[in-house]
Coordinates of N, CA, C and O in Angstrom, one line a residue:
G1 N 0.1 1.5 -3.1 CA -0.6 2.5 -2.0 C -1.5 3.5 -2.1 O -2.4 3.2 -3.1
A2 N -3.8 2.9 -1.2 CA -4.1 4.2 -1.7 C -4.0 5.3 -1.4 O -5.1 5.7 -1.9
N3 N -2.4 6.2 -0.8 CA -2.2 7.7 -1.4 C -3.4 8.3 -0.2 O -3.4 7.8 0.8
I4 N -4.1 9.2 -1.0 CA -5.4 10.0 -0.6 C -6.8 9.4 -0.4 O -7.5 10.0 0.1
G5 N -6.8 8.4 -0.9 CA -8.4 7.6 -1.2 C -8.9 8.1 -2.2 O -10.1 7.8 -2.4
I6 N -8.3 8.7 -4.0 CA -9.0 9.4 -4.6 C -9.7 7.9 -5.1 O -10.9 7.6 -5.8
T7 N -8.6 7.3 -6.0 CA -9.0 5.5 -6.6 C -10.1 5.4 -5.2 O -11.0 4.3 -6.4
A8 N -10.2 4.5 -4.4 CA -10.4 4.0 -4.0 C -12.1 4.3 -3.3 O -12.8 3.8 -4.0
A9 N -12.1 6.0 -3.9 CA -13.5 6.6 -4.1 C -14.1 6.4 -4.9 O -15.1 6.1 -4.8
H10 N -13.5 6.2 -5.9 CA -13.6 6.3 -7.2 C -14.2 4.9 -7.2 O -15.6 4.5 -7.8
Y11 N -13.5 3.5 -6.4 CA -14.8 2.6 -7.0 C -15.2 2.2 -5.8 O -16.0 1.6 -6.1
Q12 N -15.5 2.7 -4.9 CA -16.6 2.9 -3.8 C -17.9 2.9 -5.0 O -18.9 2.3 -4.9
A13 N -17.1 4.2 -6.0 CA -18.3 4.7 -6.6 C -19.5 4.0 -8.0 O -20.3 3.5 -8.1
M14 N -18.3 2.9 -7.9 CA -18.1 2.6 -9.6 C -18.9 0.7 -8.9 O -20.1 0.4 -9.4
W15 N -18.5 0.3 -7.9 CA -18.7 -0.4 -7.3 C -19.3 -0.4 -6.3 O -18.9 -1.2 -4.9
P16 N -20.6 -0.2 -5.8 CA -21.7 0.4 -4.6 C -21.0 -0.9 -3.5 O -20.5 -0.4 -2.2
D17 N -21.7 -1.6 -3.0 CA -21.2 -3.0 -2.8 C -20.4 -3.9 -2.4 O -19.8 -4.3 -1.9
A18 N -18.8 -3.6 -3.3 CA -17.6 -3.8 -2.5 C -17.2 -3.8 -1.7 O -17.5 -1.9 -1.5
T19 N -16.4 -4.3 -0.9 CA -15.4 -4.1 0.1 C -14.1 -3.4 -0.6 O -13.4 -4.2 -1.3
V20 N -14.1 -2.4 -0.3 CA -11.9 -1.5 -1.1 C -11.5 -1.5 0.3 O -11.5 -0.4 1.7
W21 N -10.4 -2.3 0.3 CA -9.2 -1.8 1.3 C -8.4 -1.1 0.9 O -8.3 -0.9 -0.6
M22 N -8.2 -0.2 1.6 CA -7.0 0.8 1.3 C -6.2 0.8 2.1 O -6.4 1.1 3.2
V23 N -4.8 0.7 1.0 CA -3.4 -0.3 2.3 C -2.8 1.1 1.8 O -2.2 0.8 1.0
E24 N -2.4 1.6 3.2 CA -1.0 3.1 3.1 C -0.1 3.1 4.5 O -0.8 3.3 5.3
P25 N 0.8 3.3 3.8 CA 1.7 3.3 4.9 C 1.8 4.4 5.6 O 2.4 4.7 7.0
N26 N 1.4 5.7 5.4 CA 2.2 6.9 5.1 C 0.2 7.3 6.1 O -0.3 7.7 5.9
P27 N 0.2 7.5 7.8 CA -0.4 7.6 8.8 C -1.1 9.1 7.5 O -2.4 9.2 8.2
D28 N -0.4 10.6 7.6 CA -0.6 11.8 7.2 C -2.6 10.9 5.5 O -3.2 11.8 5.6
N29 N -1.7 10.2 4.6 CA -2.2 9.8 3.3 C -3.2 9.1 4.1 O -4.7 9.1 3.4
L30 N -3.2 8.3 4.8 CA -4.5 7.3 4.9 C -5.4 8.0 6.1 O -6.6 7.9 5.3
W31 N -4.9 9.2 6.6 CA -6.3 9.3 7.4 C -7.2 10.1 6.4 O -8.2 10.5 6.2
L32 N -6.4 11.1 4.9 CA -7.1 12.4 3.6 C -7.6 10.4 3.7 O -9.3 11.2 3.1
A33 N -7.2 9.3 3.0 CA -8.1 8.6 2.5 C -9.3 7.8 2.7 O -10.6 7.7 2.6
C34 N -9.1 7.9 4.4 CA -10.3 7.4 5.0 C -11.1 8.7 5.0 O -12.9 9.1 5.2
R35 N -11.0 10.2 4.5 CA -11.7 10.6 4.7 C -12.8 10.7 3.1 O -13.7 11.1 2.8
N36 N -11.6 10.5 2.4 CA -12.0 10.7 0.8 C -12.9 9.6 0.5 O -14.3 9.2 -0.7
A37 N -12.3 8.3 1.5 CA -13.3 7.2 0.9 C -13.8 6.5 2.5 O -13.6 5.1 2.8
P38 N -14.9 6.6 2.7 CA -15.6 6.6 4.6 C -16.5 5.6 4.1 O -16.0 4.4 5.5
R39 N -16.1 4.7 3.2 CA -16.3 3.3 3.6 C -15.7 2.7 2.9 O -15.7 1.3 3.0
G40 N -14.7 3.1 2.9 CA -13.5 1.8 2.8 C -12.3 1.4 4.2 O -13.1 2.3 5.0
I41 N -11.8 0.5 3.9 CA -11.5 -0.6 5.1 C -10.3 0.0 5.4 O -9.4 -0.1 4.3
P42 N -9.3 0.5 6.2 CA -8.3 1.7 6.0 C -7.3 0.0 6.6 O -7.6 0.0 7.4
L43 N -6.4 0.1 6.4 CA -4.7 -0.5 6.7 C -3.7 -0.1 6.4 O -3.3 -0.2 5.0
G44 N -3.2 0.5 7.8 CA -1.9 1.6 8.1 C -0.5 0.4 7.9 O 0.2 0.4 8.9
V45 N -0.6 -0.3 6.5 CA 0.5 -0.7 6.0 C 1.6 -1.0 5.2 O 0.6 -0.3 4.0
A46 N 2.2 -1.0 5.2 CA 2.9 -0.9 3.4 C 2.6 -2.6 2.8 O 2.6 -3.6 3.6
V47 N 3.0 -2.4 2.0 CA 2.8 -4.3 0.8 C 4.3 -5.0 0.9 O 5.0 -4.1 0.1
G48 N 5.0 -5.8 1.1 CA 5.8 -5.9 1.1 C 6.3 -7.7 0.2 O 4.8 -8.5 0.7
T49 N 7.4 -8.3 0.7 CA 7.5 -9.4 -0.2 C 6.8 -10.6 1.7 O 6.7 -11.8 2.1
D50 N 8.0 -9.8 3.0 CA 8.4 -10.5 4.4 C 7.0 -9.7 5.1 O 6.9 -8.1 5.2
T51 N 6.4 -10.0 6.1 CA 5.7 -9.6 7.1 C 6.6 -8.6 8.2 O 7.7 -10.0 8.9
G52 N 6.6 -7.9 9.0 CA 7.8 -7.2 9.9 C 7.6 -5.8 10.1 O 6.6 -5.2 9.1
R53 N 8.8 -5.8 10.0 CA 9.8 -4.2 10.1 C 9.9 -3.3 8.9 O 10.5 -4.4 8.3
G54 N 10.0 -2.7 8.3 CA 10.6 -1.7 7.5 C 10.9 -0.2 7.3 O 10.6 0.4 8.4
F55 N 11.1 0.6 6.4 CA 11.7 1.1 6.6 C 10.8 2.0 5.0 O 11.2 2.1 4.0
L56 N 10.2 3.1 5.3 CA 9.8 3.8 4.4 C 10.5 5.3 4.2 O 10.3 6.0 4.8
Q57 N 10.9 5.2 2.8 CA 11.2 6.5 2.5 C 10.6 7.4 1.7 O 9.3 7.3 1.2
E58 N 10.8 8.7 2.3 CA 9.8 9.7 2.0 C 10.7 10.7 0.7 O 9.9 12.2 1.4
E59 N 11.2 10.0 -0.4 CA 12.0 10.9 -1.1 C 12.3 9.8 -1.7 O 12.1 8.4 -1.6
G60 N 12.6 10.6 -3.1 CA 12.7 9.8 -4.6 C 12.2 10.1 -5.2 O 12.8 10.8 -5.9
H61 N 11.1 9.3 -5.8 CA 10.2 9.9 -7.1 C 10.4 10.9 -7.9 O 10.5 11.4 -8.6
S62 N 9.5 10.7 -6.1 CA 9.4 12.6 -7.0 C 9.0 12.9 -5.1 O 8.3 11.6 -3.8
P63 N 8.7 14.0 -5.1 CA 8.2 14.3 -3.4 C 6.9 13.5 -2.3 O 7.0 13.3 -1.2
D64 N 5.6 13.0 -3.1 CA 5.5 12.3 -2.6 C 5.1 10.9 -2.6 O 4.1 9.8 -2.4
A65 N 6.3 10.2 -2.6 CA 6.4 9.4 -3.4 C 7.1 8.7 -2.1 O 7.6 9.1 -2.0
Y66 N 6.4 6.9 -1.8 CA 7.2 6.6 -0.9 C 7.2 5.0 -1.2 O 7.3 4.2 -1.2
C67 N 9.0 5.2 -0.6 CA 9.6 3.2 -1.3 C 10.2 2.9 0.4 O 10.1 3.4 1.2
L68 N 9.7 1.3 0.1 CA 10.4 0.5 1.3 C 11.4 0.5 1.0 O 11.9 0.8 0.0
G69 N 12.2 0.3 2.0 CA 14.0 0.0 1.8 C 14.8 1.2 2.5 O 14.0 2.3 2.7
G70 N 16.0 0.8 2.9 CA 17.4 2.1 3.5 C 16.8 2.5 4.5 O 16.5 1.6 5.4
E71 N 17.0 4.3 4.7 CA 16.4 4.5 5.9 C 15.6 5.6 5.7 O 14.8 6.1 5.5
G72 N 14.3 5.8 6.6 CA 13.5 6.5 6.7 C 11.9 6.0 8.1 O 13.1 5.6 9.1
R73 N 11.1 6.1 8.0 CA 9.8 6.3 8.8 C 9.9 4.8 9.2 O 9.5 3.9 8.3
S74 N 9.8 3.9 10.3 CA 9.7 3.2 10.3 C 8.1 2.3 10.5 O 7.5 2.9 10.9
V75 N 7.7 1.2 9.5 CA 6.2 1.0 9.4 C 6.5 -0.6 10.0 O 7.4 -1.0 9.6
Y76 N 4.9 -1.2 9.1 CA 4.4 -2.4 9.8 C 4.8 -2.5 8.1 O 4.1 -2.2 7.3
V77 N 5.4 -4.5 8.1 CA 5.1 -4.2 6.4 C 4.4 -5.5 6.2 O 5.2 -6.5 7.7
L78 N 3.3 -5.9 4.9 CA 2.4 -7.2 5.4 C 2.8 -7.8 4.8 O 3.0 -6.9 3.5
A79 N 3.1 -9.2 4.3 CA 3.2 -9.8 2.7 C 2.4 -9.8 2.3 O 1.0 -9.7 2.3
L80 N 1.9 -9.8 1.3 CA 1.2 -9.8 0.5 C 0.0 -10.6 -0.3 O -0.7 -11.2 0.3
D81 N 0.8 -11.8 0.1 CA 0.5 -13.1 -0.2 C -0.3 -13.6 1.6 O -1.8 -14.4 1.2
L82 N -0.3 -12.7 2.3 CA -1.1 -12.7 3.9 C -1.9 -11.7 4.5 O -2.9 -13.1 4.2
L83 N -1.7 -10.7 2.9 CA -3.3 -10.2 3.5 C -3.5 -10.8 2.1 O -5.5 -10.8 2.6
V84 N -3.7 -11.2 1.1 CA -4.9 -11.6 0.6 C -5.6 -12.6 0.9 O -6.4 -13.2 0.9
H85 N -4.6 -13.7 1.7 CA -5.5 -14.7 1.5 C -6.6 -14.3 3.6 O -7.0 -14.9 3.9
K86 N -5.5 -13.8 4.2 CA -6.8 -13.1 5.8 C -7.6 -12.4 5.3 O -8.5 -12.5 6.0
V87 N -7.9 -11.8 4.3 CA -8.8 -10.8 3.3 C -9.7 -11.8 2.5 O -10.8 -11.3 1.9
G88 N -9.4 -13.1 2.2 CA -10.2 -14.6 1.6 C -10.4 -14.0 0.1 O -11.3 -14.4 -0.4
G89 N -9.5 -13.5 -1.0 CA -9.5 -13.6 -2.0 C -9.3 -12.2 -2.1 O -9.9 -11.3 -1.4
V90 N -8.6 -11.8 -2.9 CA -8.8 -10.4 -4.1 C -9.8 -10.0 -5.4 O -9.3 -10.9 -5.9
D91 N -10.7 -10.2 -5.5 CA -11.2 -9.9 -6.9 C -10.2 -9.0 -7.3 O -10.2 -8.9 -9.2
F92 N -10.7 -7.9 -7.0 CA -9.3 -6.7 -8.1 C -8.3 -5.9 -7.3 O -9.3 -5.6 -6.6
C93 N -7.4 -6.1 -8.2 CA -5.6 -5.3 -6.7 C -5.5 -4.2 -7.8 O -5.4 -4.4 -8.8
K94 N -5.3 -2.9 -7.3 CA -4.4 -1.8 -8.4 C -3.9 -1.8 -7.0 O -3.7 -0.8 -6.4
M95 N -2.3 -1.4 -7.6 CA -0.8 -1.9 -7.0 C -0.3 -1.0 -7.5 O -0.3 -0.4 -8.7
D96 N 0.1 0.0 -6.7 CA 0.4 1.3 -7.1 C 1.8 1.4 -5.4 O 1.5 2.3 -4.6
I97 N 2.5 0.1 -5.0 CA 3.6 1.0 -4.1 C 4.9 0.8 -4.8 O 6.3 0.3 -4.2
E98 N 5.1 1.3 -5.6 CA 6.7 2.4 -5.3 C 8.3 1.5 -5.7 O 8.5 1.8 -5.3
G99 N 7.8 0.6 -6.9 CA 8.7 -0.3 -6.6 C 9.1 -1.7 -6.3 O 9.5 -2.5 -6.6
T100 N 8.0 -1.5 -5.7 CA 8.4 -2.9 -3.9 C 7.1 -4.2 -5.3 O 7.3 -5.3 -4.9
E101 N 6.2 -3.8 -6.5 CA 5.6 -4.6 -7.3 C 6.4 -5.5 -8.0 O 6.1 -6.4 -8.0
W102 N 7.9 -5.3 -8.2 CA 8.5 -6.1 -8.4 C 8.7 -7.1 -7.9 O 9.7 -8.5 -8.2
D103 N 8.8 -7.4 -6.2 CA 9.1 -8.1 -5.3 C 8.3 -9.1 -4.8 O 8.5 -10.3 -4.6
V104 N 6.6 -8.6 -5.4 CA 5.8 -9.3 -4.9 C 4.7 -10.4 -6.0 O 4.3 -10.4 -5.5
L105 N 6.1 -10.0 -7.2 CA 4.8 -10.4 -8.6 C 4.7 -12.1 -8.1 O 3.7 -12.6 -8.8
D106 N 5.3 -12.5 -6.8 CA 5.0 -14.7 -7.0 C 4.2 -14.9 -5.3 O 4.4 -15.6 -5.6
Q107 N 3.9 -13.2 -5.3 CA 2.4 -13.9 -4.3 C 0.9 -12.9 -4.9 O 0.6 -12.8 -3.9
L108 N 0.9 -13.2 -6.1 CA -0.8 -12.9 -6.3 C -1.8 -13.7 -6.6 O -2.9 -14.1 -7.1
D109 N -1.5 -14.8 -6.0 CA -2.0 -16.0 -6.0 C -3.6 -15.6 -5.1 O -3.3 -15.1 -4.2
G110 N -4.7 -15.7 -5.2 CA -5.8 -15.0 -5.1 C -5.9 -13.9 -5.1 O -7.4 -13.3 -4.6
I111 N -5.5 -13.3 -6.5 CA -6.1 -11.7 -6.4 C -6.1 -12.1 -8.8 O -5.5 -12.7 -9.1
T112 N -8.2 -11.9 -8.8 CA -8.1 -12.7 -10.0 C -8.2 -11.7 -10.8 O -7.5 -11.8 -12.2
Y113 N -8.0 -10.4 -10.9 CA -7.5 -9.4 -11.8 C -6.8 -8.2 -11.2 O -6.8 -7.3 -9.3
L114 N -6.0 -7.6 -11.9 CA -4.2 -6.9 -11.4 C -4.2 -5.4 -12.1 O -5.0 -5.4 -13.3
L115 N -4.5 -4.2 -11.7 CA -4.5 -3.0 -12.1 C -3.1 -2.6 -11.7 O -2.8 -2.4 -10.2
V116 N -1.3 -3.3 -12.6 CA -0.4 -2.7 -11.6 C 0.0 -1.4 -12.0 O 0.3 -1.4 -13.4
E117 N 0.8 -0.2 -11.6 CA 1.6 0.4 -12.6 C 2.9 0.1 -11.7 O 3.5 -0.2 -10.6
F118 N 3.8 -0.1 -12.9 CA 5.0 -0.3 -12.6 C 6.3 0.9 -12.9 O 5.8 1.7 -13.7
H119 N 7.3 0.6 -11.8 CA 8.2 1.6 -11.3 C 9.3 1.6 -11.4 O 10.1 1.0 -11.6
G120 N 9.9 3.3 -12.5 CA 11.5 2.7 -12.6 C 11.4 4.9 -13.1 O 10.9 5.2 -13.5
E121 N 12.5 4.8 -14.1 CA 12.8 6.5 -14.4 C 12.1 7.1 -15.7 O 11.5 5.2 -16.4
P122 N 11.6 7.6 -15.7 CA 10.3 7.9 -16.7 C 10.9 7.8 -17.9 O 10.7 7.2 -19.2
R123 N 12.3 8.0 -18.3 CA 12.5 7.1 -19.5 C 12.6 6.2 -20.0 O 13.4 5.8 -21.4
D124 N 12.2 5.4 -19.2 CA 12.8 4.4 -19.5 C 11.2 3.4 -19.3 O 11.4 2.2 -19.7
Y125 N 10.6 4.2 -19.3 CA 8.9 3.3 -19.5 C 8.8 2.4 -20.6 O 8.0 1.6 -20.5
P126 N 9.1 2.4 -21.6 CA 8.7 1.7 -22.7 C 9.3 0.2 -22.2 O 8.9 -0.8 -22.3
A127 N 10.8 0.3 -21.8 CA 11.4 -1.4 -21.6 C 10.6 -1.6 -20.2 O 10.4 -3.0 -20.1
I128 N 10.5 -0.8 -19.2 CA 9.5 -1.3 -17.3 C 8.4 -2.0 -18.2 O 7.8 -2.8 -18.0
L129 N 7.0 -1.0 -18.7 CA 6.3 -1.7 -19.8 C 6.4 -3.1 -19.7 O 5.7 -4.4 -19.8
E130 N 7.6 -3.5 -21.1 CA 7.5 -4.6 -22.3 C 8.4 -5.5 -20.7 O 7.6 -6.7 -20.9
R131 N 8.9 -5.2 -19.6 CA 9.3 -6.0 -18.7 C 7.9 -6.4 -17.8 O 8.3 -7.3 -17.1
G132 N 7.4 -6.3 -17.4 CA 6.1 -6.0 -17.0 C 5.3 -7.3 -17.2 O 4.5 -7.9 -16.6
M133 N 5.4 -6.2 -18.7 CA 4.6 -7.3 -19.5 C 4.0 -8.9 -19.4 O 4.0 -9.8 -19.3
D134 N 6.1 -8.9 -19.4 CA 6.3 -10.1 -20.0 C 6.5 -11.2 -18.8 O 6.3 -12.3 -18.5
A135 N 6.8 -10.4 -17.9 CA 6.8 -11.1 -16.3 C 5.0 -11.5 -15.6 O 4.7 -12.4 -14.9
L136 N 4.7 -10.5 -15.8 CA 3.0 -11.4 -15.8 C 2.6 -12.7 -16.4 O 1.9 -13.6 -15.8
S137 N 2.8 -11.7 -18.0 CA 2.8 -13.0 -18.6 C 3.8 -14.0 -18.4 O 3.1 -15.5 -18.6
A138 N 4.4 -15.0 -17.9 CA 5.0 -15.7 -17.7 C 4.6 -16.5 -16.2 O 4.5 -17.3 -15.7
R139 N 4.1 -16.1 -15.4 CA 3.3 -16.1 -14.4 C 1.4 -16.5 -14.7 O 1.2 -16.7 -13.4
G140 N 0.8 -16.6 -15.6 CA -0.2 -16.9 -16.5 C -0.7 -15.7 -16.1 O -2.6 -16.2 -16.8
W141 N -0.4 -14.8 -16.4 CA -1.7 -13.7 -16.7 C -1.9 -13.5 -18.0 O -1.3 -13.0 -18.4
R142 N -2.4 -13.4 -18.2 CA -3.4 -12.4 -19.4 C -2.8 -10.7 -19.3 O -3.3 -10.2 -18.7
V143 N -2.3 -10.1 -20.2 CA -2.2 -8.7 -19.8 C -2.0 -7.8 -21.2 O -2.8 -8.2 -21.9
E144 N -2.2 -6.5 -20.8 CA -2.5 -5.9 -21.6 C -1.8 -4.0 -21.0 O -2.1 -4.2 -20.4
H145 N -1.1 -3.5 -21.9 CA -1.3 -1.7 -21.4 C -2.6 -1.3 -21.2 O -3.1 -1.4 -21.8
H146 N -2.4 -0.8 -19.7 CA -3.6 0.1 -19.3 C -2.8 1.5 -19.6 O -2.6 2.4 -18.7
L147 N -3.2 2.0 -20.3 CA -3.7 3.3 -21.3 C -4.2 4.4 -20.4 O -5.3 4.2 -19.3
P148 N -3.9 5.8 -20.0 CA -3.0 6.5 -20.7 C -1.4 6.4 -19.5 O -0.9 7.1 -20.3
H149 N -1.4 5.7 -18.8 CA 0.1 5.0 -17.7 C 0.9 4.9 -18.7 O 0.3 3.5 -19.3
P150 N 2.2 4.9 -19.2 CA 2.9 4.5 -19.5 C 3.6 3.2 -19.1 O 4.3 2.4 -20.1
A151 N 3.7 3.0 -17.8 CA 3.7 1.7 -17.3 C 3.2 1.0 -16.6 O 3.1 0.6 -15.2
A152 N 2.0 0.9 -16.8 CA 0.8 1.1 -16.1 C -0.1 -1.2 -16.6 O -0.3 -0.5 -18.4
V153 N -0.1 -2.0 -16.6 CA -0.8 -3.0 -17.1 C -1.9 -3.4 -16.5 O -2.4 -3.3 -15.0
F154 N -3.1 -3.8 -17.0 CA -4.1 -4.1 -16.9 C -4.2 -5.9 -17.0 O -3.3 -6.6 -18.5
A155 N -3.8 -7.2 -15.9 CA -3.9 -8.1 -16.0 C -5.4 -8.7 -15.6 O -5.8 -8.7 -14.0
C156 N -5.4 -10.5 -16.0 CA -6.2 -10.9 -14.8 C -5.7 -12.5 -15.7 O -5.3 -12.9 -16.2
R157 N -6.6 -13.5 -14.8 CA -6.3 -14.7 -14.7 C -7.3 -16.2 -15.8 O -8.2 -15.6 -15.4

């Protein structure tokens, strides 16, 4: 998710000619993302495996973490592979989708570079990192730990 757009603003500064999509299901966060990264293209949806309606839980890992599933605010969910197809492919994807990343690992076709934050309990980060790296490697990605985050992976095809 784009959250409040700080990373999108950073990427706009790094790559001024790039098209930066800001995918964020929380409308309050998306509004701030548009203010913080005004050249970004906002898309007010959650990313998942299937397109349709879902529920955004507004509790969990931390007060500002938004997870799909269970009960919560009704949101539109767009399948990752459909999103990538609709925008014509993605050179670089920064993925921080609060646990749903595990579900969409088979929908990464059309993405060249990936920075993904794998989620779980902080005490389990070493195992989560290893599991994430193994899952991407098994799908043909070259991977490395993206420091300083304990469970983030940079991957390329």
